[in-house]
Tab-separated table of C-alpha atoms (C1' of nucleotides) in Angstrom:
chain	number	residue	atom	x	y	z
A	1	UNK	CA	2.082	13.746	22.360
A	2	UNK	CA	5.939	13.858	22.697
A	3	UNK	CA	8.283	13.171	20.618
A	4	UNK	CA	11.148	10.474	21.096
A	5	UNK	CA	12.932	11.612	17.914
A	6	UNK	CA	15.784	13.899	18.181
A	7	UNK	CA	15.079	17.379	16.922
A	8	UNK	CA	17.968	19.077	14.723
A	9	UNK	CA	18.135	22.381	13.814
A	10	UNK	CA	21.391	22.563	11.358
A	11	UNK	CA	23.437	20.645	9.137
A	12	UNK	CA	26.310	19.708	11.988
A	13	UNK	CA	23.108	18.456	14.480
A	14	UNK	CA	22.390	15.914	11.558
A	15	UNK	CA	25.762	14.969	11.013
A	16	UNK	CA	26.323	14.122	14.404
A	17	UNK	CA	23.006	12.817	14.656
A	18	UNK	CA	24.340	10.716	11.661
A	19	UNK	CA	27.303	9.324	13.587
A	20	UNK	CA	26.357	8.770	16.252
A	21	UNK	CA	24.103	5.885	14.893
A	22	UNK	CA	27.011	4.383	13.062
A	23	UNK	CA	26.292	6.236	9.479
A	24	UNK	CA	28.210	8.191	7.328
A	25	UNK	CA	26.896	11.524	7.117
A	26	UNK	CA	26.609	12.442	3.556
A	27	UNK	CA	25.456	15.550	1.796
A	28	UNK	CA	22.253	13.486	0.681
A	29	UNK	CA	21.677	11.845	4.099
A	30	UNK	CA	22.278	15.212	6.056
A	31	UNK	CA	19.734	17.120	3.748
A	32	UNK	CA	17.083	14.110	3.902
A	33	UNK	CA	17.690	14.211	8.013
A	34	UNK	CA	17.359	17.472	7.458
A	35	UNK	CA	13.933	17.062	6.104
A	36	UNK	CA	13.004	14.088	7.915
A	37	UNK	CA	13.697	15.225	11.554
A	38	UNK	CA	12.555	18.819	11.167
A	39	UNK	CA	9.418	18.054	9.614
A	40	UNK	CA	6.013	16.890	10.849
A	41	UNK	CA	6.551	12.962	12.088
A	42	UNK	CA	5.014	10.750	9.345
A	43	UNK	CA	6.154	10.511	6.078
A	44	UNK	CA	5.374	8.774	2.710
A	45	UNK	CA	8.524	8.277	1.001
A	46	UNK	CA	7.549	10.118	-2.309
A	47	UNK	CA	6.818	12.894	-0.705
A	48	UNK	CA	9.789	12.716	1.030
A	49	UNK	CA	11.491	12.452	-2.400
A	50	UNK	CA	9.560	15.642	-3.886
A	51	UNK	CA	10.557	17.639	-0.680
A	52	UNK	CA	14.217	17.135	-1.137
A	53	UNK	CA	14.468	17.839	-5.152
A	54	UNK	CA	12.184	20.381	-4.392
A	55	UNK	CA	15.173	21.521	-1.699
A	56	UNK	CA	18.425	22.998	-3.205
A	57	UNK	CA	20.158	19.627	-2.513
A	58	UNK	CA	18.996	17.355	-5.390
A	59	UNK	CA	18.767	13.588	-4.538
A	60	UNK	CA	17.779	10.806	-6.801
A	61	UNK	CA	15.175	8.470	-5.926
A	62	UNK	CA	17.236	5.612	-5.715
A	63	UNK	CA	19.281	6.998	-2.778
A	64	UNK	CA	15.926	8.255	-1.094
A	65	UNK	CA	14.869	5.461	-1.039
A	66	UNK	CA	17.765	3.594	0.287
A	67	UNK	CA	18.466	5.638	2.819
A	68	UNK	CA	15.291	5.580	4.527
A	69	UNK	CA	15.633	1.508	4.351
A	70	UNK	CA	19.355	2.024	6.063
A	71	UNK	CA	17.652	4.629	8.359
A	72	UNK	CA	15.125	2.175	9.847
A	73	UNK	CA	18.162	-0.371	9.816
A	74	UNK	CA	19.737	1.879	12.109
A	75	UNK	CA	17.311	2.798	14.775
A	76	UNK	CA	16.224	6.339	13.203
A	77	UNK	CA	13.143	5.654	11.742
A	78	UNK	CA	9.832	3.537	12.094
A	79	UNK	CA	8.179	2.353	8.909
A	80	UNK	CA	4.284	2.179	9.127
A	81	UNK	CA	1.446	0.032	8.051
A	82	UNK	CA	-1.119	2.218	7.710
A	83	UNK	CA	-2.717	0.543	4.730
A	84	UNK	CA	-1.835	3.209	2.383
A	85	UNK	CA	-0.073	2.248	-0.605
A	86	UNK	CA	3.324	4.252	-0.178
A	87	UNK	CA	5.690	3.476	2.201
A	88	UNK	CA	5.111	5.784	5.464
A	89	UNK	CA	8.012	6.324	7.796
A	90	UNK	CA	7.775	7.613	11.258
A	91	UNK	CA	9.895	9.793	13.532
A	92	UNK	CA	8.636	8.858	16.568
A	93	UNK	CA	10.803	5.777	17.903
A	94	UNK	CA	8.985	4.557	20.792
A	95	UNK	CA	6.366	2.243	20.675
A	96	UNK	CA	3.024	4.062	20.158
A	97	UNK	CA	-0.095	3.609	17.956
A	98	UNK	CA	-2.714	5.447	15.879
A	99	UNK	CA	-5.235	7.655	15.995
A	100	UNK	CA	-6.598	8.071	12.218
A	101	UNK	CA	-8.631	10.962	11.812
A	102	UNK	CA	-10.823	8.895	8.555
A	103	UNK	CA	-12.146	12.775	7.373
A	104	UNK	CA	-8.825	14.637	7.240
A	105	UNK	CA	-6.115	11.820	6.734
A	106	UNK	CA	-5.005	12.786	9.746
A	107	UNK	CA	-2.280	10.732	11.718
A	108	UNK	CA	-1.734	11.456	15.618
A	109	UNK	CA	0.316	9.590	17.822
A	110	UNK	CA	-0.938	7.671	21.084
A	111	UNK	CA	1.665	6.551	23.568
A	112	UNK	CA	1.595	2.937	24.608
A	113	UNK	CA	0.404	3.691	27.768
A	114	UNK	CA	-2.911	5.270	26.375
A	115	UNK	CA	-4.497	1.825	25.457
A	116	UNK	CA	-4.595	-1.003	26.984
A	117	UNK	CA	-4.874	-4.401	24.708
A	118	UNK	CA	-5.185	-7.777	26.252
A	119	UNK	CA	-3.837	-10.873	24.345
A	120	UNK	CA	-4.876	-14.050	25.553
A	121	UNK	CA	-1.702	-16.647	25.589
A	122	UNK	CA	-3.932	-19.554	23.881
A	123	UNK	CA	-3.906	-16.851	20.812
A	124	UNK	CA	-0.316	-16.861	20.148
A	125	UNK	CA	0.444	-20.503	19.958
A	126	UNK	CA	4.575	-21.270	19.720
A	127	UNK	CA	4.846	-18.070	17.908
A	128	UNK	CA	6.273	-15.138	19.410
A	129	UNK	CA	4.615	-11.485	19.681
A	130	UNK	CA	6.614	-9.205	17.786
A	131	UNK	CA	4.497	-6.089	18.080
A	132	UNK	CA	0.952	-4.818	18.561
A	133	UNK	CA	-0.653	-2.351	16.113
A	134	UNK	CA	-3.234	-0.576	17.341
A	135	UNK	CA	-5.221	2.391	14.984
A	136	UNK	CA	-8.505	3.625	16.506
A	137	UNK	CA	-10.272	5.152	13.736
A	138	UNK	CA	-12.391	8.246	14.241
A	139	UNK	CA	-14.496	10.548	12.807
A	140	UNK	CA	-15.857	13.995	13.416
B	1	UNK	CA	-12.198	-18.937	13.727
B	2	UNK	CA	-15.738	-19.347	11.988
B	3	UNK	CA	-16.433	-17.070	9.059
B	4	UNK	CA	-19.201	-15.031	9.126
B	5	UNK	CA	-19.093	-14.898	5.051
B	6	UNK	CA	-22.109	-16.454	3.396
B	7	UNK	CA	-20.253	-19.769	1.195
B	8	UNK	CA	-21.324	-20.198	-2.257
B	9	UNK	CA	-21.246	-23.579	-3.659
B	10	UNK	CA	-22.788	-22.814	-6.960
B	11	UNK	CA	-23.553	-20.205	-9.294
B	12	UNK	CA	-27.194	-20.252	-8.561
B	13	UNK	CA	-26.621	-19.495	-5.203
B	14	UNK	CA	-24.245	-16.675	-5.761
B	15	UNK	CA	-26.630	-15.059	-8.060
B	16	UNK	CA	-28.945	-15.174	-5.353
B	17	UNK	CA	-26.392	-14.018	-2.648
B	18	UNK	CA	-25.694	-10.752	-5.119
B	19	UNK	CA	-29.914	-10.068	-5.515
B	20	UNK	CA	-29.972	-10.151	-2.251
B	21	UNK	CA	-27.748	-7.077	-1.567
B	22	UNK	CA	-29.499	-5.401	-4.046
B	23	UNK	CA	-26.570	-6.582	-7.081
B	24	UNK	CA	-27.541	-7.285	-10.325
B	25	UNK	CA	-25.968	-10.463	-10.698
B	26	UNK	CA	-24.048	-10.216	-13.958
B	27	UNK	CA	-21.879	-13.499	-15.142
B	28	UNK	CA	-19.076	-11.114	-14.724
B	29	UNK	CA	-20.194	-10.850	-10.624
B	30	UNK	CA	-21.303	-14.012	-10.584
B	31	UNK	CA	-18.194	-15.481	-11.534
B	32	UNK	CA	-15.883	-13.202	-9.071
B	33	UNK	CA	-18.180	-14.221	-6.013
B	34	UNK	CA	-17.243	-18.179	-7.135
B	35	UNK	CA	-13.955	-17.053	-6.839
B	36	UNK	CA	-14.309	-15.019	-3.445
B	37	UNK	CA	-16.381	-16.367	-1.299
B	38	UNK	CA	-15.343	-20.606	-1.763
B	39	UNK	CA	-11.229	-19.498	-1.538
B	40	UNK	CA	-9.544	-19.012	1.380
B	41	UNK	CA	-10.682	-15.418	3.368
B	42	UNK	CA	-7.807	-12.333	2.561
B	43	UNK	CA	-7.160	-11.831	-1.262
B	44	UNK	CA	-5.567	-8.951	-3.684
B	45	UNK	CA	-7.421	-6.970	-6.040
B	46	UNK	CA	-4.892	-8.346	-8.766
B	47	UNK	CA	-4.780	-11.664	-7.321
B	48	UNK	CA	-8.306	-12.147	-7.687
B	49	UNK	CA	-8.071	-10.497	-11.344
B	50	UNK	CA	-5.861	-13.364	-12.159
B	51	UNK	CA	-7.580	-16.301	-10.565
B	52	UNK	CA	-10.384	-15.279	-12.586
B	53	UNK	CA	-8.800	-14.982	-15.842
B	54	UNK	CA	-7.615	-18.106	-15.108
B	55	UNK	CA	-10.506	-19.639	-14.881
B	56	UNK	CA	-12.865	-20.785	-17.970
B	57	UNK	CA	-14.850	-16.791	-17.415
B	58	UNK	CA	-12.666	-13.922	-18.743
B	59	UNK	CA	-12.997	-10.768	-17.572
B	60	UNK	CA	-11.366	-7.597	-17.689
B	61	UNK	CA	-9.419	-5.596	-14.748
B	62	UNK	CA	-11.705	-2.624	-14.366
B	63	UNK	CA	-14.645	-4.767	-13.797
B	64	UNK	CA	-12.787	-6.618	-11.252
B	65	UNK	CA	-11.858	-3.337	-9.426
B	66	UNK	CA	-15.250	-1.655	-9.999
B	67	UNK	CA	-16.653	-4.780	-8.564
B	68	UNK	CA	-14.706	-5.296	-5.302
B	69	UNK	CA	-15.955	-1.441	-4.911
B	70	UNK	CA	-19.143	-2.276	-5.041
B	71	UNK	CA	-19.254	-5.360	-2.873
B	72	UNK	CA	-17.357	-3.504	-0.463
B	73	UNK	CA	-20.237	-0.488	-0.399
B	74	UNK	CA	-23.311	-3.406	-0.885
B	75	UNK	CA	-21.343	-4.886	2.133
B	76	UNK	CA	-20.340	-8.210	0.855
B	77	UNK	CA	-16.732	-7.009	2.091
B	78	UNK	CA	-14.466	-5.530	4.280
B	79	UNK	CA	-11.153	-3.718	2.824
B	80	UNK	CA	-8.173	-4.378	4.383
B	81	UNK	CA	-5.512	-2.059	5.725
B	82	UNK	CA	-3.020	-4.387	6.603
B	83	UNK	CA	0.097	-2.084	5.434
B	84	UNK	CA	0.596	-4.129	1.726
B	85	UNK	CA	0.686	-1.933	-1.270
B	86	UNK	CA	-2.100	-3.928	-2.419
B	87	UNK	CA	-5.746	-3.723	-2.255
B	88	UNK	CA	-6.766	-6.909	0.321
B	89	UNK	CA	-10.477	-7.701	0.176
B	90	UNK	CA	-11.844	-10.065	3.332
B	91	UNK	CA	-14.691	-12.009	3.367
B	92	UNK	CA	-15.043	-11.882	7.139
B	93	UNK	CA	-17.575	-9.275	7.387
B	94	UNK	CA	-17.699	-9.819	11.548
B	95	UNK	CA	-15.585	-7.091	13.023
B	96	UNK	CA	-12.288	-8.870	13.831
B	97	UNK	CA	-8.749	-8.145	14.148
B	98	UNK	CA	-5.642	-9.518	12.831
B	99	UNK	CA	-2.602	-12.122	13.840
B	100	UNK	CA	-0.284	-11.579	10.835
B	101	UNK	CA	2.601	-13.907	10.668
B	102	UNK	CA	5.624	-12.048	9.186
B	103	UNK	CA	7.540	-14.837	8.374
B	104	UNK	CA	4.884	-16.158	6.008
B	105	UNK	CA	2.919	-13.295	5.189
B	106	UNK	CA	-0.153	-15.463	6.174
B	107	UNK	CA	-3.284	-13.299	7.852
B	108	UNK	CA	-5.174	-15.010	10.359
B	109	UNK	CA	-8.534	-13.645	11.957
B	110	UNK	CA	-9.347	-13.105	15.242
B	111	UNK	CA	-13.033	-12.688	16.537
B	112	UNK	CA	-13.460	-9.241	18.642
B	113	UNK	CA	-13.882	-10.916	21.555
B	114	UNK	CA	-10.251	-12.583	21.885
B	115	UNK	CA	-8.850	-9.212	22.042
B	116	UNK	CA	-9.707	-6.429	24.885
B	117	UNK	CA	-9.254	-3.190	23.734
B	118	UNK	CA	-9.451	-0.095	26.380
B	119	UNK	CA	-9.751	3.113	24.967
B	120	UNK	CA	-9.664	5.696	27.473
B	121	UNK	CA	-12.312	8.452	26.549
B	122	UNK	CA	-9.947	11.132	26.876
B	123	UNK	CA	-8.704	10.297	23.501
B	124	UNK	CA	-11.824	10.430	21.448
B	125	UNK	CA	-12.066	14.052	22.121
B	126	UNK	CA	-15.287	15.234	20.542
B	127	UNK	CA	-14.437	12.864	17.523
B	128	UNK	CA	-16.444	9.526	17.178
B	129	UNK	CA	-15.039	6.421	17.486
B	130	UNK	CA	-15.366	4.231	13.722
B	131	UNK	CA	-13.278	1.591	14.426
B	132	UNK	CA	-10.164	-0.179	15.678
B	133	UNK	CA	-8.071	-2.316	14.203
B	134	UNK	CA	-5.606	-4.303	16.079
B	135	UNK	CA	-2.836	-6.662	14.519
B	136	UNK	CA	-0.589	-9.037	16.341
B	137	UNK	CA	2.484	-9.105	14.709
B	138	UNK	CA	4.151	-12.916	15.287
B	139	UNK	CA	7.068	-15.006	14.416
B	140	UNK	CA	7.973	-18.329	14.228
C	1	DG	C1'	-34.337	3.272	-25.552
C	2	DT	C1'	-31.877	4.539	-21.303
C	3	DT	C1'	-29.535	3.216	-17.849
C	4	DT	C1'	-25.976	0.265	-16.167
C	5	DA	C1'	-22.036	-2.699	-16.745
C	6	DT	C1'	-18.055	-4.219	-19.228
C	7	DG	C1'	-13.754	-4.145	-21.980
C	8	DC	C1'	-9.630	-2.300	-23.666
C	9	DA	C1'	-5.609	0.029	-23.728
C	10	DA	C1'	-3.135	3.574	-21.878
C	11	DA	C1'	-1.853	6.441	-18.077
C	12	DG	C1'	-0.532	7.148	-13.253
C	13	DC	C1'	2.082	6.549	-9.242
C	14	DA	C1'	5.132	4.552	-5.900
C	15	DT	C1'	8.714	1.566	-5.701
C	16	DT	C1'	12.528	-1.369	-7.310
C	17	DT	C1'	16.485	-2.758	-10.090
C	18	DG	C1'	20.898	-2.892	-12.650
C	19	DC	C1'	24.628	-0.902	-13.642
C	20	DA	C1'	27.830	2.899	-14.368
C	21	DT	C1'	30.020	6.691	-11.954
C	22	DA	C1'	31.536	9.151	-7.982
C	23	DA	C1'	32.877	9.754	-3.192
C	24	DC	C1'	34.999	8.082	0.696
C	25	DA	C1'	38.394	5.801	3.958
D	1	DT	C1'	42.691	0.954	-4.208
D	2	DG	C1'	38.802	-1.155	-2.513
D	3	DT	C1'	34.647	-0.332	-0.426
D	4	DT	C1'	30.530	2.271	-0.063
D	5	DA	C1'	27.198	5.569	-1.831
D	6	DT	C1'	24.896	7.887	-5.516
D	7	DG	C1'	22.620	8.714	-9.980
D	8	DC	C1'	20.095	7.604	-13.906
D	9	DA	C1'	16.801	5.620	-16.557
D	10	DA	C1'	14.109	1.932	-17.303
D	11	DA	C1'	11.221	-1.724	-15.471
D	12	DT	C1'	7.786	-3.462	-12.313
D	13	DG	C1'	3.427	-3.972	-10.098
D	14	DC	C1'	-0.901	-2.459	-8.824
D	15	DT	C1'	-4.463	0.644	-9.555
D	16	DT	C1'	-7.061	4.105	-12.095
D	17	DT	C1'	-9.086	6.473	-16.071
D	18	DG	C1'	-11.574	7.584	-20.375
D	19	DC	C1'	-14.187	6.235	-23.605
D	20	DA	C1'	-16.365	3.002	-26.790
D	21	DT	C1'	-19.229	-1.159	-26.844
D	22	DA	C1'	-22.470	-4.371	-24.938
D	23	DA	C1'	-25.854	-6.018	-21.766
D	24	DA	C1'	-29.783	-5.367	-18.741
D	25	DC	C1'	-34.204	-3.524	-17.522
DNA sequence: GTTTATGCAAAGCATTTGCATAACA
DNA sequence: TGTTATGCAAATGCTTTGCATAAAC
């Protein structure tokens, strides 16, 4: 499907990219944008980690780490719950759920508009709907 | 909602619950399904290995893990993915999805049926459909 | 007597923390 | 200079592993 996350292609794309959502662009968060925005959409944070030592610009873990927090903070990133045990960030800003390819690992992206879930009011009591997470699971 | 899990009130009857998914009930097994299937539904690998240290019947963690394994292939239970680093263990063995308070942290289950789901075929490609899993995320 | 299950302690892995240093405005 | 960001190394938490011992059939 399409992407709603801005493609960059060099260092003064990230910066700007950066900015223009209200963060300083530093060496470490231009090279993990770098990384992050270029790259297939999801990503577990450790890997994320190994890519960017294994980059020329070395990064410790702890600002990894914190960056991708401040990241989703500021509108650049989605974290997941895919029931893995590392944290998995996403690209792809809009809304959208799963497709979970159980054989390969495999993560794919389904629009909104794909599937249609119906949530009776009576279900929800006072509380408020946040978000719906939907991951069709498939095989073969 | 109604659980679907089989309650134990006794250690008779969970010895009998375990024979009859093929288990050899060991007082090791016996005394994890006391613990499982009479608490409440959702609980942590190393939650559970504490509760039942806790309790008079010591036991150590690789039996608790190896166990959950096995009840989970003997289908005593479901595995979670609900996006915690942890493993979460159900004893809902209906299909069902998810209502997951954020606020709290607290799971509740919801039958199949409250929840419509339409997956248009196009999606499935040649792939089977195993599953999907739907959480409501609320607050307040 | 073999197979099966358990225990122990250590290793593994992702993440988090605390605090000192460095960069930035 | 004062704030903000980074680095390091150790700690944390959960899970996994390897192998020796014990229990079950």
């Amino acid at each position: 499907m399409e992407l709603e996350s801005v493609p960059i292609s060099n260092v003064d794309e990230a910066a700007a990219l950066l900015r223009a959502h209200g963060i300083t662009p530093t060496r470490q968060r231009v090279a993990i944008s770098a990384i992050l925005f270029t790259c297939r959409q999801h990503m577990e944070a450790s890997e994320l980690f190994r890519r960017v030592q294994a980059s020329d610009t070395s990064i410790s873990r702890s600002t990894v780490y914190n960056t991708l927090e401040l990241f989703v903070e500021k509108g650049l990133l989605q974290e997941l719950n895919l029931g893995d045990r590392s944290r998995i960030y996403d690209t792809n800003l809009a809304p959208h759920h799963h497709l979970y390819h159980v054989d390969s690992g495999k993560i794919e992206d389904l629009d909104v508009s794909q599937i249609k879930v119906k949530v009776p009011d009576e279900i929800l009591g006072k509380s408020g709907l946040v978000g719906v997470d939907v991951t069709l699971r498939v095989a073969g």
